PDB file of C-alpha atoms in Angstrom:
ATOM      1  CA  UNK Y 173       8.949  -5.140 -19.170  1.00  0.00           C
ATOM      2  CA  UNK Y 174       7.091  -7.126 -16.398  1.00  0.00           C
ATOM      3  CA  UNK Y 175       6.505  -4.960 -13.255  1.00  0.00           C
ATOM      4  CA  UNK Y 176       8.473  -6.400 -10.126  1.00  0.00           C
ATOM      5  CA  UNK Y 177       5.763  -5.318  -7.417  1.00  0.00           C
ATOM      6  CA  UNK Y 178       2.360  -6.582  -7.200  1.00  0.00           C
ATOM      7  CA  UNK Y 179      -0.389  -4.626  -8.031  1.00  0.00           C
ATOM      8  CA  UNK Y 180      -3.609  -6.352  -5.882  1.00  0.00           C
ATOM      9  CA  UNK Y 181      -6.229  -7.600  -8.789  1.00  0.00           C
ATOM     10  CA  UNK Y 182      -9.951  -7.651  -7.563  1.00  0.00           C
ATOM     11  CA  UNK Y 183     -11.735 -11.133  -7.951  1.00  0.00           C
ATOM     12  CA  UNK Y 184     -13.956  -9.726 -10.480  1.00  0.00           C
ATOM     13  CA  UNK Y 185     -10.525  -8.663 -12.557  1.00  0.00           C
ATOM     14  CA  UNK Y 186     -10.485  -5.229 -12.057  1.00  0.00           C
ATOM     15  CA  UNK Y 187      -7.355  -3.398 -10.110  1.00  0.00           C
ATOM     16  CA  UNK Y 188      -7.865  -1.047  -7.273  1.00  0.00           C
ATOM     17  CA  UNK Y 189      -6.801   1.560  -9.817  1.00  0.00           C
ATOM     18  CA  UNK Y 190     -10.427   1.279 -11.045  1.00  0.00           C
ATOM     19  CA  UNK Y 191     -11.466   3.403  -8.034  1.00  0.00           C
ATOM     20  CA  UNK Y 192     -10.158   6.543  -9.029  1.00  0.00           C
ATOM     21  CA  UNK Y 193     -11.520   9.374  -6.309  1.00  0.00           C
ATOM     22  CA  UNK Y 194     -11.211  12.753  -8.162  1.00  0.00           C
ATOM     23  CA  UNK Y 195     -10.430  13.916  -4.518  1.00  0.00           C
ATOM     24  CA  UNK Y 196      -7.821  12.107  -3.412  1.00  0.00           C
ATOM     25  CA  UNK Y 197      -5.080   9.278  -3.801  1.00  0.00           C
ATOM     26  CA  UNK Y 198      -4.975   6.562  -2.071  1.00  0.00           C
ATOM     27  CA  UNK Y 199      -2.737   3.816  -1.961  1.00  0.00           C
ATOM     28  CA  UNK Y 200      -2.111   1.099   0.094  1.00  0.00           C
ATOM     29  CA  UNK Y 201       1.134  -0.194   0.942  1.00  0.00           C
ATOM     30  CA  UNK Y 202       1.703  -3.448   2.487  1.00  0.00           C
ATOM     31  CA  UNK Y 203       4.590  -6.124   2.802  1.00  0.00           C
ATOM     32  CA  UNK Y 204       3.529  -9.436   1.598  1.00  0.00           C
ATOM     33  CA  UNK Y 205       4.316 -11.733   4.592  1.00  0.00           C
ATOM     34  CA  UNK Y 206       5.887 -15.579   4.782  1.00  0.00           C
ATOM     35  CA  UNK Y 207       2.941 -18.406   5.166  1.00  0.00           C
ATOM     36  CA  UNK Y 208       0.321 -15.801   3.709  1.00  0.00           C
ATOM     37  CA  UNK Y 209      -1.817 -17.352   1.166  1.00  0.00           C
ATOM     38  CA  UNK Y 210      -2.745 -15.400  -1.895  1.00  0.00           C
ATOM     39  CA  UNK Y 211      -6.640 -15.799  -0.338  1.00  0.00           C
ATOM     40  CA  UNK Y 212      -5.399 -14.091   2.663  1.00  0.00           C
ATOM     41  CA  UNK Y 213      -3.729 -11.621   0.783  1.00  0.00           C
ATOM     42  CA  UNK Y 214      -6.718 -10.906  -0.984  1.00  0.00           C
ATOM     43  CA  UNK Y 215      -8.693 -10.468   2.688  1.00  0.00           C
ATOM     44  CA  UNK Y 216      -6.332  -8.666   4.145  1.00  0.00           C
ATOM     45  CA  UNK Y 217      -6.517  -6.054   0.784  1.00  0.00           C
ATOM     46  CA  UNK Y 218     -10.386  -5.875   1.473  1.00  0.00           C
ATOM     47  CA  UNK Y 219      -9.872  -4.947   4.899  1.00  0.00           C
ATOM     48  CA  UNK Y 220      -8.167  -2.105   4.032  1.00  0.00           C
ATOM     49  CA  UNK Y 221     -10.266  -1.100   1.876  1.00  0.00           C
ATOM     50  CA  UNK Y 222     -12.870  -1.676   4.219  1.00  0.00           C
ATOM     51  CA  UNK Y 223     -10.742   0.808   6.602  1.00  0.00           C
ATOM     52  CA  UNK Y 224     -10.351   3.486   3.440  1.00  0.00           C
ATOM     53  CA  UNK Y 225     -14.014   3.313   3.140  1.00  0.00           C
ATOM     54  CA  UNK Y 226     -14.628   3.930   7.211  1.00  0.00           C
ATOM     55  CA  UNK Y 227     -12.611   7.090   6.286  1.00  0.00           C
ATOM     56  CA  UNK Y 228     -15.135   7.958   3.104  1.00  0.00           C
ATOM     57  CA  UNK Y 229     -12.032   7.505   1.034  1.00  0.00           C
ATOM     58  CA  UNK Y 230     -11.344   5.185  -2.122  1.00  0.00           C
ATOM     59  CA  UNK Y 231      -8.751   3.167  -2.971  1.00  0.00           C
ATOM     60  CA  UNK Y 232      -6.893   4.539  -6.384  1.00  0.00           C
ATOM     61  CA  UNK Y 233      -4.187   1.938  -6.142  1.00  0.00           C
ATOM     62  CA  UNK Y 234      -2.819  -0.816  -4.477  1.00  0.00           C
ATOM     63  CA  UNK Y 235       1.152  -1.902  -3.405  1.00  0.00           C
ATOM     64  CA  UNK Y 236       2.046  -5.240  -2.650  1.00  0.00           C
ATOM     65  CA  UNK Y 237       6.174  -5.510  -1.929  1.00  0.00           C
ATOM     66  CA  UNK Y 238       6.943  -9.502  -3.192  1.00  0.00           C
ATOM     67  CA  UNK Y 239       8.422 -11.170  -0.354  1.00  0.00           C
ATOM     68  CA  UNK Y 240      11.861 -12.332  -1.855  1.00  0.00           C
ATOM     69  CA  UNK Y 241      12.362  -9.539  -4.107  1.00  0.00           C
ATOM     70  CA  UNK Y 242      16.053  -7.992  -4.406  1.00  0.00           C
ATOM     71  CA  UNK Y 243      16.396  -5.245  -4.221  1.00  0.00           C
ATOM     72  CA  UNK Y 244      13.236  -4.585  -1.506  1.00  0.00           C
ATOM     73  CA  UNK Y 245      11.519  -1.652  -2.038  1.00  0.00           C
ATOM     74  CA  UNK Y 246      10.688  -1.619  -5.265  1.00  0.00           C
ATOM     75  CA  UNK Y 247       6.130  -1.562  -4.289  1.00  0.00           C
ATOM     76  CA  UNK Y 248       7.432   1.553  -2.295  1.00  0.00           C
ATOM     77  CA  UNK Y 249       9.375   3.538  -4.544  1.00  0.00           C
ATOM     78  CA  UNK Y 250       6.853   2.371  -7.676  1.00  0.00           C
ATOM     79  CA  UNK Y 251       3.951   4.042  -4.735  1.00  0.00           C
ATOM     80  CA  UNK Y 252       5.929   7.061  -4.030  1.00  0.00           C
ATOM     81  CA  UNK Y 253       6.450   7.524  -7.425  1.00  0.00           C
ATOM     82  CA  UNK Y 254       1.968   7.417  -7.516  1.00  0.00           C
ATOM     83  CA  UNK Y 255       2.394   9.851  -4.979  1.00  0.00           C
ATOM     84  CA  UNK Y 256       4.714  12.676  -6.864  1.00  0.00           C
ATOM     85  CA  UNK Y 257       2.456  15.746  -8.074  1.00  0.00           C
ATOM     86  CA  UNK Y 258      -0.650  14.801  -6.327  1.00  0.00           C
ATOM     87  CA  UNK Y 259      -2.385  17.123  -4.277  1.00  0.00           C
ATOM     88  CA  UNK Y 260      -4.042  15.354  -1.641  1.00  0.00           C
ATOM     89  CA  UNK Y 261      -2.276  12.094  -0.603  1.00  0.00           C
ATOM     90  CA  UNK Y 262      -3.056   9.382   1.535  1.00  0.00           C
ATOM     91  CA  UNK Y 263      -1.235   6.031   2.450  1.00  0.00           C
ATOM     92  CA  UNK Y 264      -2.884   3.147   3.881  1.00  0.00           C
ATOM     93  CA  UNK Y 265      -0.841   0.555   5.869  1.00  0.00           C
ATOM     94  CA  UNK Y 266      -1.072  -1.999   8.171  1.00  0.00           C
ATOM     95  CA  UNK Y 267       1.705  -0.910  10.596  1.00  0.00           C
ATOM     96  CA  UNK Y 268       4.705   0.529  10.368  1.00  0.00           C
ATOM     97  CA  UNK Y 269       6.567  -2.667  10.686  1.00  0.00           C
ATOM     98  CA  UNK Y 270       5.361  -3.676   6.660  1.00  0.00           C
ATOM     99  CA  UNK Y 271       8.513  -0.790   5.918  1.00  0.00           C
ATOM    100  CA  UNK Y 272      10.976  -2.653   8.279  1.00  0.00           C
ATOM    101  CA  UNK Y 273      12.516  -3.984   4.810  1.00  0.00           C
ATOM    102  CA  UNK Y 274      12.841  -0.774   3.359  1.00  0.00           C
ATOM    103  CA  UNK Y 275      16.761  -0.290   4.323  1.00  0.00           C
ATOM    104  CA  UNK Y 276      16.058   2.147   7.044  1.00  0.00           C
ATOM    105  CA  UNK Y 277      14.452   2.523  10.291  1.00  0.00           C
ATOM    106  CA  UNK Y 278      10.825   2.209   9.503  1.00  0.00           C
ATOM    107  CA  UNK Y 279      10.085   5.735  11.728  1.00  0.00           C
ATOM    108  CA  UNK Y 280      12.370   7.292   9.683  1.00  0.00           C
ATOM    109  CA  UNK Y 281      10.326   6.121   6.608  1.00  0.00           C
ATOM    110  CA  UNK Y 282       7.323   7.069   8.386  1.00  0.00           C
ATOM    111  CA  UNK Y 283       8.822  10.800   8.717  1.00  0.00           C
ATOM    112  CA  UNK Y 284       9.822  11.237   5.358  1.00  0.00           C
ATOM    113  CA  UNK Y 285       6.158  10.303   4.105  1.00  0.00           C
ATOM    114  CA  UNK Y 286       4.880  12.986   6.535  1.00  0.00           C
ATOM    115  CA  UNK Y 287       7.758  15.391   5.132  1.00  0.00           C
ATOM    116  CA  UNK Y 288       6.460  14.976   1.682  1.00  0.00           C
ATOM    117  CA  UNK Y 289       3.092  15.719   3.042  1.00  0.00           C
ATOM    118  CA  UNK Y 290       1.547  11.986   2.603  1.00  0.00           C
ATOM    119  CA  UNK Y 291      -0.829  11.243   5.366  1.00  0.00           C
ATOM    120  CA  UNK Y 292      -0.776   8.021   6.863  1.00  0.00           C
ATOM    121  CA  UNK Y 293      -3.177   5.932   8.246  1.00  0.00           C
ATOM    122  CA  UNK Y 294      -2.507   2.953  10.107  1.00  0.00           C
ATOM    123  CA  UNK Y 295      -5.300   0.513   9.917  1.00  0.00           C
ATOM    124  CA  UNK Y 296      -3.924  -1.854  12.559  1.00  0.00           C
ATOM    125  CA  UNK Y 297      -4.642  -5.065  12.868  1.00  0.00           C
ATOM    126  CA  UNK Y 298      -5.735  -6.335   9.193  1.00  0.00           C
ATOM    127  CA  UNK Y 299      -3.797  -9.442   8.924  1.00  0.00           C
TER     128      UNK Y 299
END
C-alpha cells in the first residue's frame, strides 16, 4: 500500500531515516505549503537539518503532511506513531502554525507533544 505522507528523499537518494542517532529521534514535521516548489521544499528540509545539527542532533526521519490530503494529519499521526516507545524524543518544526490543519488548536497540539514527553524545537523562520 502506497504511504499517504511524504517522507523527504535526499538528492543523493537516501531518506533522512539514513541518519539514525543511537541517542535520539528526531523527526521533523512540517506542512507542505501552497506555491512551494518541490526545490524549496527540499531547502527548507536542509534548513532544518541545518537547525538539528546547531543542536548536535541528527535527523532519523522526516514528515512532510501533502497539502490536499483528506483526511489531514496523516505525516502527524504516521510521526507520532515514530515517536511511541522511544526514549529520548525530539520534534523539529517550523512553527506551530504547520499543525493549524491538524483539527485542533495548534497549542493544544503543542501540549499534548510536551505531555507525551516530545521536546519541541521551533526552528523559526526556515521557509
Amino acid at each position: 500500500m502506497p504511504e499517504m505522507f511524504a517522507t523527504y528523499t535526499r538528492p543523493d537518494g537516501g531518506t533522512t531515516s539514513d541518519n539514525k542517532s543511537p541517542k535520539a529521534f528526531v523527526a521533523i514535521y512540517l506542512q507542505e505549503q501552497k506555491e512551494t516548489t518541490p526545490k524549496e521544499m527540499e531547502l527548507i528540509v536542509q534548513r532544518m537539518e541545518r537547525f538539528a545539527e546547531s543542536h548536535a542532533l541528527a535527523v532519523t526521519e522526516t514528515f512532510i503532511e501533502p497539502l490536499n490530503t483528506r483526511p489531514h494529519a496523516v505525516a502527524h499521526r504516521a510521526m507520532v506513531t515514530s515517536l511511541r516507545g522511544r526514549r529520548k524524543r525530539y520534534l523539529i518544526i517550523p512553527g506551530v502554525h504547520h499543525f493549524a490543519n491538524l483539527g485542533k488548536n495548534p497549542l493544544a497540539v503543542l501540549g499534548d507533544l510536551k505531555a507525551f514527553d516530545v521536546e519541541v524545537l521551533i526552528a523559526g523562520h526556515v521557509e
